[in-house]
Amino acid sequence: MFGKRILLGITGGIAAYKIAYLIRYLKKEGAEVKCIMTPASCDFISPLVVSTLSQNPVAIEFWNKQTGVWMNHVELALWAELFVIAPATANTISKMANGGCDNLLLATYLSMKTKTVIAPAMDLDMYQHPTFKRNLAQLIEDGVFVIPATSGELASGLEGQGRMEEPEQILEFIKSKLEFSTALKNKKVLITAGPTYEAIDPVRFIGNHSSGKMGFELAKACLSQGYHVTLVSGPTNLELVHSNLELIKIESAEEMLSAVQSVWNQINIGIFAAAVADYRPNKKAEQKIKKSESEMTIALVKNPDILRWASDNRTNNQFVLGFALETNNSLENAFSKLYGKNLDLIVLNSLENKEAGFKKDTNKIVILDKQKTQIEFELKSKKEVAVDIINTIEKYLM
Ligand code: CTP
């Protein structure tokens, strides 16, 4: 932790008194600590204690009433390698989830470029309340890490889940996040997504029903973990903007292949989620084809297999994951693609399951490896499936 820059946000809950210990532990590990307190938290722990232990002035208001000096929240956010908000009250979590900005801590959160971690603390019924759960889910989606509250005796005298995790455990979490993000910072992921459109003439094409949702969710999951992502996407209605994202939009399989080829030697992990058209018309008509004949035939030629090209051309020891969309003999077909295309992992998407597949928000997957391991997952939203896939890849890379 030596020299690591930790920004600590303290909000108004009884657990705030424990933050004195967390600051001590962080300082003992050699970290630099700066603290922001909400005005309400000053009723639970004195800014003097926080400032003395952190060996830095404490930021509370947007400007210092005595000196008239403005507190630069943007500078604080840029300084921090990690922003840890502990305790995080239901009120602060709600404002974070909804873009609230009525104190310095929230303005700093909105200015953060790196990771934010929260350690919620509240009474048990508040912790179970649907609005709190909704807000927490929103923050997780936004890439905030959550250290779940533990169970035990609460300030109200009731017993249940809502206690802020102990400072020793928060310290361990901070350490693991910092190590993990250093390892990931330079890793680059390539994701293919969506359908491809193979032109018949200037207005018609051969395509499929892929929405691109799975590939875009994978990109979001990677970005929220700190990866750099190149997303090569066929035509979809989806958009994604992120400072660590390069989005390359293509139409045909041949264009998708050249986009993949142009970046492949810089990539560490390749995830091939696109539903590439297997065939394309052997030539695109220059002009719109007229319906003069009673029958017509379009000659098709095979498209390049982009995944196979990538796996055969691993210049950087890339980890390669493919998808298998199957309607019958699912496991057998998926295993033969895994071996045939020499993949590290394959995600089997079986259309034998009605909740899975094109244009659905849910998916049920099995991940297969070359040792014939089958990791089965429950039916989940594509967002959750994406996180499962990334977590599985990371386990294989560790
Ligand atoms: N894929 C690809 N390029 C292609 C075809 C498929 O990159 N031209 C990738 C897909 O993105 C997916 C995997 O290969 O990760 C499996 O695709 P799928 O269409 O299910 O398998 P195919 O190899 O095309 O076999 P088939 O259509 O005969 O089932």
Short mmCIF file of C-alpha atoms and ligand atoms in Angstrom, two decimals:
data_model
loop_
_atom_site.label_atom_id
_atom_site.label_comp_id
_atom_site.label_asym_id
_atom_site.label_seq_id
_atom_site.Cartn_x
_atom_site.Cartn_y
_atom_site.Cartn_z
CA MET A 1 0.00 0.00 0.00
CA PHE A 2 3.08 2.25 0.18
CA GLY A 3 2.36 5.59 -1.48
CA LYS A 4 -1.14 4.52 -2.59
CA ARG A 5 -3.54 7.48 -2.58
CA ILE A 6 -6.76 6.63 -0.79
CA LEU A 7 -9.59 9.13 -0.63
CA LEU A 8 -11.88 8.28 2.26
CA GLY A 9 -15.47 9.55 2.31
CA ILE A 10 -17.28 9.52 5.63
CA THR A 11 -21.06 9.91 5.84
CA GLY A 12 -23.41 10.37 8.79
CA GLY A 13 -23.88 7.00 10.46
CA ILE A 14 -22.92 5.70 13.88
CA ALA A 15 -20.29 3.42 12.31
CA ALA A 16 -18.32 6.58 11.41
CA TYR A 17 -16.46 6.28 14.72
CA LYS A 18 -14.80 3.08 13.40
CA ILE A 19 -13.22 5.00 10.54
CA ALA A 20 -10.55 6.24 12.93
CA TYR A 21 -9.22 2.65 12.97
CA LEU A 22 -9.38 2.32 9.20
CA ILE A 23 -7.35 5.53 8.78
CA ARG A 24 -4.77 4.20 11.28
CA TYR A 25 -4.45 0.88 9.42
CA LEU A 26 -4.10 2.60 6.05
CA LYS A 27 -1.43 4.96 7.38
CA LYS A 28 0.45 2.04 8.99
CA GLU A 29 0.51 0.33 5.58
CA GLY A 30 2.15 3.45 4.14
CA ALA A 31 -0.87 4.77 2.21
CA GLU A 32 -1.58 8.47 1.77
CA VAL A 33 -5.05 9.27 3.08
CA LYS A 34 -7.24 12.28 2.43
CA CYS A 35 -10.74 12.49 3.88
CA ILE A 36 -14.00 14.10 2.84
CA MET A 37 -16.77 14.23 5.43
CA THR A 38 -20.42 15.05 4.87
CA PRO A 39 -21.66 17.72 7.33
CA ALA A 40 -23.87 15.07 8.99
CA SER A 41 -20.91 12.79 9.70
CA CYS A 42 -19.30 15.48 11.88
CA ASP A 43 -21.92 14.63 14.54
CA PHE A 44 -20.50 11.09 14.72
CA ILE A 45 -16.74 11.65 14.51
CA SER A 46 -14.79 14.83 15.00
CA PRO A 47 -13.04 16.27 11.92
CA LEU A 48 -10.11 16.94 14.28
CA VAL A 49 -9.68 13.19 14.89
CA VAL A 50 -9.94 12.48 11.16
CA SER A 51 -7.51 15.21 10.22
CA THR A 52 -4.98 14.26 12.93
CA LEU A 53 -4.97 10.57 12.01
CA SER A 54 -4.88 11.13 8.24
CA GLN A 55 -2.26 13.89 8.59
CA ASN A 56 -4.19 15.96 6.08
CA PRO A 57 -6.82 18.72 6.25
CA VAL A 58 -10.36 17.39 6.10
CA ALA A 59 -12.68 18.53 3.29
CA ILE A 60 -16.29 19.12 4.36
CA GLU A 61 -17.84 22.08 2.56
CA PHE A 62 -17.47 23.35 -1.00
CA TRP A 63 -15.55 26.28 0.42
CA ASN A 64 -13.87 27.10 3.69
CA LYS A 65 -15.96 29.76 5.47
CA GLN A 66 -12.99 31.10 7.42
CA THR A 67 -10.53 31.48 4.56
CA GLY A 68 -12.98 31.76 1.67
CA VAL A 69 -10.93 29.13 -0.20
CA TRP A 70 -12.80 26.86 -2.63
CA MET A 71 -12.40 23.09 -2.18
CA ASN A 72 -11.47 21.58 -5.52
CA HIS A 73 -13.44 18.32 -5.71
CA VAL A 74 -12.14 17.63 -9.22
CA GLU A 75 -8.57 17.78 -7.94
CA LEU A 76 -9.42 15.42 -5.07
CA ALA A 77 -11.00 12.97 -7.50
CA LEU A 78 -7.99 13.10 -9.82
CA TRP A 79 -5.63 12.61 -6.88
CA ALA A 80 -7.35 9.45 -5.62
CA GLU A 81 -6.40 5.97 -6.77
CA LEU A 82 -9.43 4.65 -4.92
CA PHE A 83 -12.40 6.41 -3.32
CA VAL A 84 -13.72 4.50 -0.31
CA ILE A 85 -17.00 5.69 1.20
CA ALA A 86 -17.42 4.18 4.65
CA PRO A 87 -19.85 4.21 6.26
CA ALA A 88 -22.15 4.81 3.28
CA THR A 89 -25.63 5.72 4.47
CA ALA A 90 -28.88 4.96 2.62
CA ASN A 91 -29.19 8.69 1.91
CA THR A 92 -25.74 8.99 0.30
CA ILE A 93 -26.23 5.76 -1.66
CA SER A 94 -29.57 7.07 -2.96
CA LYS A 95 -28.00 10.33 -4.09
CA MET A 96 -25.03 8.55 -5.69
CA ALA A 97 -27.39 6.28 -7.62
CA ASN A 98 -29.45 9.22 -8.87
CA GLY A 99 -26.79 11.82 -9.61
CA GLY A 100 -27.40 13.96 -6.49
CA CYS A 101 -24.72 16.53 -5.84
CA ASP A 102 -25.63 18.58 -2.76
CA ASN A 103 -22.39 18.13 -0.86
CA LEU A 104 -18.66 17.95 -1.52
CA LEU A 105 -18.51 14.16 -1.16
CA LEU A 106 -21.12 13.65 -3.88
CA ALA A 107 -19.50 16.19 -6.20
CA THR A 108 -16.23 14.30 -5.78
CA TYR A 109 -17.93 10.97 -6.52
CA LEU A 110 -19.31 12.43 -9.75
CA SER A 111 -15.81 13.59 -10.68
CA MET A 112 -14.13 10.20 -10.03
CA LYS A 113 -12.24 8.60 -12.90
CA THR A 114 -11.06 5.56 -10.95
CA LYS A 115 -12.87 3.09 -8.72
CA THR A 116 -15.26 3.84 -5.90
CA VAL A 117 -15.92 1.38 -3.07
CA ILE A 118 -18.79 1.71 -0.60
CA ALA A 119 -19.33 0.04 2.76
CA PRO A 120 -23.05 0.52 3.53
CA ALA A 121 -24.28 0.82 7.10
CA MET A 122 -27.88 1.24 8.24
CA ASP A 123 -30.66 -0.41 10.18
CA LEU A 124 -31.84 -3.85 9.04
CA ASP A 125 -35.19 -2.77 7.58
CA MET A 126 -33.55 0.04 5.63
CA TYR A 127 -31.04 -2.48 4.27
CA GLN A 128 -33.84 -4.69 3.00
CA HIS A 129 -35.99 -1.87 1.63
CA PRO A 130 -36.70 -2.19 -2.12
CA THR A 131 -35.67 1.41 -2.80
CA PHE A 132 -32.30 0.84 -1.13
CA LYS A 133 -31.83 -2.42 -3.04
CA ARG A 134 -32.69 -0.65 -6.30
CA ASN A 135 -30.17 2.11 -5.60
CA LEU A 136 -27.49 -0.40 -4.65
CA ALA A 137 -28.10 -2.38 -7.85
CA GLN A 138 -27.76 0.86 -9.83
CA LEU A 139 -24.40 1.61 -8.22
CA ILE A 140 -23.15 -1.92 -8.95
CA GLU A 141 -24.20 -1.41 -12.57
CA ASP A 142 -22.30 1.89 -12.56
CA GLY A 143 -19.16 -0.03 -11.55
CA VAL A 144 -19.09 0.81 -7.82
CA PHE A 145 -17.73 -1.98 -5.60
CA VAL A 146 -19.83 -2.85 -2.58
CA ILE A 147 -18.57 -4.29 0.68
CA PRO A 148 -21.81 -5.81 1.97
CA ALA A 149 -23.00 -4.95 5.47
CA THR A 150 -22.63 -7.74 8.02
CA SER A 151 -25.17 -9.09 10.51
CA GLY A 152 -25.15 -8.42 14.21
CA GLU A 153 -26.32 -5.98 16.84
CA LEU A 154 -27.37 -2.61 15.41
CA ALA A 155 -27.49 0.87 16.96
CA SER A 156 -31.29 0.57 17.16
CA GLY A 157 -30.89 -2.41 19.48
CA LEU A 158 -32.26 -4.73 16.78
CA GLU A 159 -30.25 -7.59 15.34
CA GLY A 160 -29.81 -8.18 11.62
CA GLN A 161 -27.88 -7.21 8.49
CA GLY A 162 -26.82 -3.58 8.34
CA ARG A 163 -23.56 -3.30 10.29
CA MET A 164 -20.70 -1.75 8.39
CA GLU A 165 -17.97 -4.32 7.71
CA GLU A 166 -15.10 -4.13 10.24
CA PRO A 167 -12.18 -1.78 9.38
CA GLU A 168 -9.73 -4.74 9.14
CA GLN A 169 -11.90 -6.35 6.43
CA ILE A 170 -12.36 -3.04 4.61
CA LEU A 171 -8.57 -2.70 4.56
CA GLU A 172 -8.22 -6.19 3.01
CA PHE A 173 -10.83 -5.32 0.37
CA ILE A 174 -9.02 -2.08 -0.48
CA LYS A 175 -5.72 -3.96 -0.85
CA SER A 176 -7.21 -6.59 -3.14
CA LYS A 177 -8.92 -3.97 -5.32
CA LEU A 178 -5.71 -1.98 -5.72
CA GLU A 179 -3.69 -5.07 -6.68
CA PHE A 180 -6.37 -6.25 -9.06
CA SER A 181 -6.73 -2.93 -10.81
CA THR A 182 -2.96 -2.64 -11.27
CA ALA A 183 -2.93 -6.07 -12.97
CA LEU A 184 -5.88 -5.21 -15.19
CA LYS A 185 -4.94 -1.66 -16.08
CA ASN A 186 -3.02 -2.70 -19.17
CA LYS A 187 -5.12 -5.67 -20.28
CA LYS A 188 -6.95 -5.22 -23.55
CA VAL A 189 -10.11 -7.09 -24.47
CA LEU A 190 -11.56 -7.50 -27.95
CA ILE A 191 -15.27 -8.27 -28.20
CA THR A 192 -17.24 -9.00 -31.37
CA ALA A 193 -20.98 -8.32 -31.15
CA GLY A 194 -24.21 -8.21 -33.11
CA PRO A 195 -25.15 -9.65 -36.47
CA THR A 196 -23.41 -9.10 -39.78
CA TYR A 197 -25.30 -7.91 -42.85
CA GLU A 198 -24.23 -9.41 -46.16
CA ALA A 199 -25.33 -7.20 -49.02
CA ILE A 200 -27.39 -8.63 -51.89
CA ASP A 201 -27.80 -5.26 -53.60
CA PRO A 202 -27.68 -1.62 -52.37
CA VAL A 203 -30.90 -2.04 -50.33
CA ARG A 204 -31.09 -5.74 -49.36
CA PHE A 205 -29.00 -8.01 -47.23
CA ILE A 206 -28.79 -11.43 -45.59
CA GLY A 207 -28.69 -11.07 -41.81
CA ASN A 208 -30.00 -12.56 -38.58
CA HIS A 209 -31.95 -11.57 -35.47
CA SER A 210 -28.97 -10.93 -33.18
CA SER A 211 -29.55 -7.76 -31.11
CA GLY A 212 -25.93 -7.39 -29.96
CA LYS A 213 -27.09 -7.21 -26.31
CA MET A 214 -24.77 -9.95 -25.06
CA GLY A 215 -21.68 -8.41 -26.65
CA PHE A 216 -22.52 -4.92 -25.36
CA GLU A 217 -23.16 -6.25 -21.83
CA LEU A 218 -19.79 -8.02 -21.99
CA ALA A 219 -18.16 -4.75 -23.00
CA LYS A 220 -19.85 -2.93 -20.09
CA ALA A 221 -18.79 -5.63 -17.61
CA CYS A 222 -15.16 -5.42 -18.83
CA LEU A 223 -15.14 -1.61 -18.69
CA SER A 224 -16.49 -1.56 -15.16
CA GLN A 225 -13.68 -3.94 -14.13
CA GLY A 226 -11.04 -1.58 -15.56
CA TYR A 227 -10.17 -3.27 -18.86
CA HIS A 228 -9.55 -1.44 -22.13
CA VAL A 229 -12.09 -2.69 -24.66
CA THR A 230 -12.25 -2.79 -28.44
CA LEU A 231 -15.83 -3.61 -29.40
CA VAL A 232 -16.32 -4.60 -33.04
CA SER A 233 -20.04 -4.49 -33.63
CA GLY A 234 -22.34 -5.30 -36.51
CA PRO A 235 -25.52 -3.24 -37.05
CA THR A 236 -27.47 -2.84 -33.75
CA ASN A 237 -29.55 -0.15 -32.02
CA LEU A 238 -27.09 -0.09 -29.14
CA GLU A 239 -24.64 2.66 -28.24
CA LEU A 240 -21.86 2.73 -25.68
CA VAL A 241 -19.47 5.52 -24.78
CA HIS A 242 -16.56 5.15 -22.35
CA SER A 243 -13.07 6.59 -22.13
CA ASN A 244 -11.56 3.06 -22.23
CA LEU A 245 -13.68 1.91 -25.17
CA GLU A 246 -12.92 1.82 -28.87
CA LEU A 247 -16.14 1.03 -30.75
CA ILE A 248 -15.66 -0.10 -34.35
CA LYS A 249 -18.91 -0.36 -36.31
CA ILE A 250 -18.95 -2.69 -39.29
CA GLU A 251 -21.59 -4.27 -41.52
CA SER A 252 -20.27 -7.46 -43.10
CA ALA A 253 -18.26 -10.46 -41.90
CA GLU A 254 -15.34 -9.41 -44.09
CA GLU A 255 -15.32 -5.95 -42.48
CA MET A 256 -15.51 -7.57 -39.04
CA LEU A 257 -12.50 -9.74 -39.88
CA SER A 258 -10.39 -6.78 -41.02
CA ALA A 259 -11.34 -4.81 -37.88
CA VAL A 260 -10.28 -7.77 -35.71
CA GLN A 261 -7.06 -8.22 -37.70
CA SER A 262 -6.17 -4.55 -37.29
CA VAL A 263 -6.04 -4.77 -33.47
CA TRP A 264 -5.47 -8.45 -32.69
CA ASN A 265 -1.74 -8.31 -31.91
CA GLN A 266 -2.39 -5.76 -29.12
CA ILE A 267 -5.17 -7.82 -27.50
CA ASN A 268 -4.91 -10.05 -24.40
CA ILE A 269 -8.41 -11.52 -24.30
CA GLY A 270 -10.70 -12.15 -27.28
CA ILE A 271 -14.43 -12.70 -26.74
CA PHE A 272 -16.33 -13.61 -29.91
CA ALA A 273 -20.02 -13.03 -29.27
CA ALA A 274 -21.04 -11.92 -32.77
CA ALA A 275 -23.59 -13.89 -34.75
CA VAL A 276 -21.61 -13.80 -37.98
CA ALA A 277 -23.47 -14.75 -41.17
CA ASP A 278 -21.87 -17.97 -42.37
CA TYR A 279 -22.45 -17.14 -46.07
CA ARG A 280 -22.62 -14.02 -48.23
CA PRO A 281 -23.87 -13.46 -51.79
CA ASN A 282 -20.99 -14.19 -54.13
CA LYS A 283 -21.44 -10.73 -55.59
CA LYS A 284 -23.35 -7.63 -54.61
CA ALA A 285 -25.56 -6.30 -57.42
CA GLU A 286 -24.54 -2.74 -58.34
CA GLN A 287 -28.16 -1.64 -58.71
CA LYS A 288 -31.36 -2.65 -56.91
CA ILE A 289 -32.49 -6.03 -58.29
CA LYS A 290 -35.86 -5.78 -60.08
CA LYS A 291 -38.56 -8.40 -59.66
CA SER A 292 -38.65 -9.32 -63.34
CA GLU A 293 -38.25 -13.09 -62.98
CA SER A 294 -40.78 -15.41 -61.30
CA GLU A 295 -37.92 -17.17 -59.44
CA MET A 296 -34.46 -16.13 -58.50
CA THR A 297 -31.39 -17.79 -57.03
CA ILE A 298 -28.64 -16.08 -55.10
CA ALA A 299 -25.31 -17.91 -55.12
CA LEU A 300 -23.63 -17.80 -51.72
CA VAL A 301 -20.00 -18.16 -50.73
CA LYS A 302 -18.65 -19.00 -47.30
CA ASN A 303 -17.61 -16.13 -45.04
CA PRO A 304 -14.30 -16.18 -43.20
CA ASP A 305 -14.50 -17.66 -39.70
CA ILE A 306 -13.29 -14.71 -37.63
CA LEU A 307 -12.96 -16.64 -34.40
CA ARG A 308 -10.92 -19.37 -36.09
CA TRP A 309 -8.63 -16.77 -37.69
CA ALA A 310 -8.04 -15.14 -34.28
CA SER A 311 -7.36 -18.41 -32.52
CA ASP A 312 -4.95 -19.55 -35.28
CA ASN A 313 -3.08 -16.24 -35.14
CA ARG A 314 -2.32 -15.81 -31.44
CA THR A 315 0.69 -13.51 -31.58
CA ASN A 316 0.30 -12.39 -27.99
CA ASN A 317 -0.73 -15.63 -26.26
CA GLN A 318 -4.30 -14.34 -26.33
CA PHE A 319 -7.01 -16.03 -24.27
CA VAL A 320 -9.83 -16.87 -26.69
CA LEU A 321 -13.48 -17.45 -25.83
CA GLY A 322 -16.16 -18.31 -28.36
CA PHE A 323 -19.89 -18.83 -28.26
CA ALA A 324 -21.88 -21.76 -29.56
CA LEU A 325 -25.51 -21.20 -30.37
CA GLU A 326 -27.13 -24.59 -30.73
CA THR A 327 -30.61 -25.92 -31.33
CA ASN A 328 -29.87 -29.64 -30.93
CA ASN A 329 -27.10 -31.93 -29.61
CA SER A 330 -25.98 -28.78 -27.82
CA LEU A 331 -23.15 -30.14 -25.66
CA GLU A 332 -21.68 -32.33 -28.37
CA ASN A 333 -21.71 -29.50 -30.93
CA ALA A 334 -20.27 -27.00 -28.46
CA PHE A 335 -17.40 -29.32 -27.50
CA SER A 336 -16.58 -29.95 -31.12
CA LYS A 337 -16.40 -26.15 -31.74
CA LEU A 338 -14.20 -25.74 -28.64
CA TYR A 339 -11.69 -28.31 -29.92
CA GLY A 340 -12.16 -27.58 -33.63
CA LYS A 341 -11.50 -23.86 -33.24
CA ASN A 342 -8.85 -24.43 -30.52
CA LEU A 343 -10.54 -22.18 -27.93
CA ASP A 344 -9.75 -21.72 -24.25
CA LEU A 345 -13.44 -21.59 -23.33
CA ILE A 346 -16.76 -21.81 -25.10
CA VAL A 347 -20.08 -20.42 -23.88
CA LEU A 348 -22.95 -22.66 -24.86
CA ASN A 349 -26.19 -20.90 -25.56
CA SER A 350 -28.86 -23.46 -26.12
CA LEU A 351 -32.02 -22.49 -27.98
CA GLU A 352 -33.48 -25.67 -26.43
CA ASN A 353 -34.02 -23.24 -23.52
CA LYS A 354 -36.90 -20.84 -24.30
CA GLU A 355 -35.60 -18.00 -22.13
CA ALA A 356 -32.26 -17.83 -23.90
CA GLY A 357 -31.11 -16.41 -27.19
CA PHE A 358 -31.69 -13.66 -29.70
CA LYS A 359 -33.57 -10.51 -28.65
CA LYS A 360 -34.18 -11.86 -25.12
CA ASP A 361 -32.96 -10.03 -22.03
CA THR A 362 -32.15 -13.29 -20.30
CA ASN A 363 -29.78 -16.10 -21.02
CA LYS A 364 -28.88 -19.48 -19.60
CA ILE A 365 -25.36 -20.56 -20.33
CA VAL A 366 -22.94 -23.40 -19.73
CA ILE A 367 -19.22 -22.67 -20.00
CA LEU A 368 -17.06 -25.54 -21.27
CA ASP A 369 -13.29 -25.99 -21.19
CA LYS A 370 -10.91 -28.44 -22.86
CA GLN A 371 -10.75 -30.62 -19.73
CA LYS A 372 -14.45 -31.24 -20.33
CA THR A 373 -15.46 -29.15 -17.31
CA GLN A 374 -19.03 -27.89 -17.60
CA ILE A 375 -19.84 -24.82 -15.52
CA GLU A 376 -23.61 -24.39 -15.44
CA PHE A 377 -25.26 -21.08 -14.60
CA GLU A 378 -28.86 -20.27 -13.66
CA LEU A 379 -31.17 -18.35 -15.97
CA LYS A 380 -30.04 -14.73 -15.55
CA SER A 381 -30.21 -11.32 -17.17
CA LYS A 382 -27.65 -10.82 -19.94
CA LYS A 383 -26.00 -8.22 -17.71
CA GLU A 384 -25.42 -10.85 -14.98
CA VAL A 385 -24.39 -13.46 -17.54
CA ALA A 386 -21.74 -11.04 -18.81
CA VAL A 387 -20.31 -10.67 -15.30
CA ASP A 388 -20.27 -14.48 -14.88
CA ILE A 389 -18.35 -14.86 -18.16
CA ILE A 390 -15.74 -12.23 -17.23
CA ASN A 391 -15.31 -13.70 -13.73
CA THR A 392 -14.82 -17.16 -15.24
CA ILE A 393 -12.19 -15.90 -17.69
CA GLU A 394 -10.34 -14.22 -14.82
CA LYS A 395 -10.31 -17.48 -12.83
CA TYR A 396 -8.67 -19.24 -15.79
CA LEU A 397 -6.14 -16.44 -16.17
CA MET A 398 -5.11 -16.35 -12.50
N1 CTP B 1 -17.88 -17.08 -35.57
C1 CTP B 1 -17.01 -16.21 -36.20
N2 CTP B 1 -17.01 -16.10 -37.54
C2 CTP B 1 -17.86 -16.83 -38.30
C3 CTP B 1 -18.75 -17.73 -37.67
C4 CTP B 1 -18.73 -17.83 -36.30
O1 CTP B 1 -16.24 -15.54 -35.50
N3 CTP B 1 -17.84 -16.69 -39.61
C5 CTP B 1 -17.81 -17.25 -34.10
C6 CTP B 1 -19.04 -16.75 -33.36
O2 CTP B 1 -18.88 -15.41 -32.96
C7 CTP B 1 -19.08 -17.69 -32.18
C8 CTP B 1 -18.53 -18.98 -32.71
O3 CTP B 1 -17.78 -18.63 -33.86
O4 CTP B 1 -18.22 -17.29 -31.13
C9 CTP B 1 -19.56 -20.03 -33.07
O5 CTP B 1 -20.41 -19.61 -34.04
P1 CTP B 1 -21.56 -20.54 -34.65
O6 CTP B 1 -22.23 -19.81 -35.75
O7 CTP B 1 -22.42 -21.03 -33.55
O8 CTP B 1 -20.73 -21.73 -35.19
P2 CTP B 1 -20.19 -22.04 -36.58
O9 CTP B 1 -18.74 -22.27 -36.43
O10 CTP B 1 -20.55 -20.97 -37.57
O11 CTP B 1 -20.92 -23.40 -36.92
P3 CTP B 1 -22.43 -23.73 -37.35
O12 CTP B 1 -23.04 -22.46 -37.93
O13 CTP B 1 -22.23 -24.77 -38.35
O14 CTP B 1 -23.12 -24.20 -36.12
#
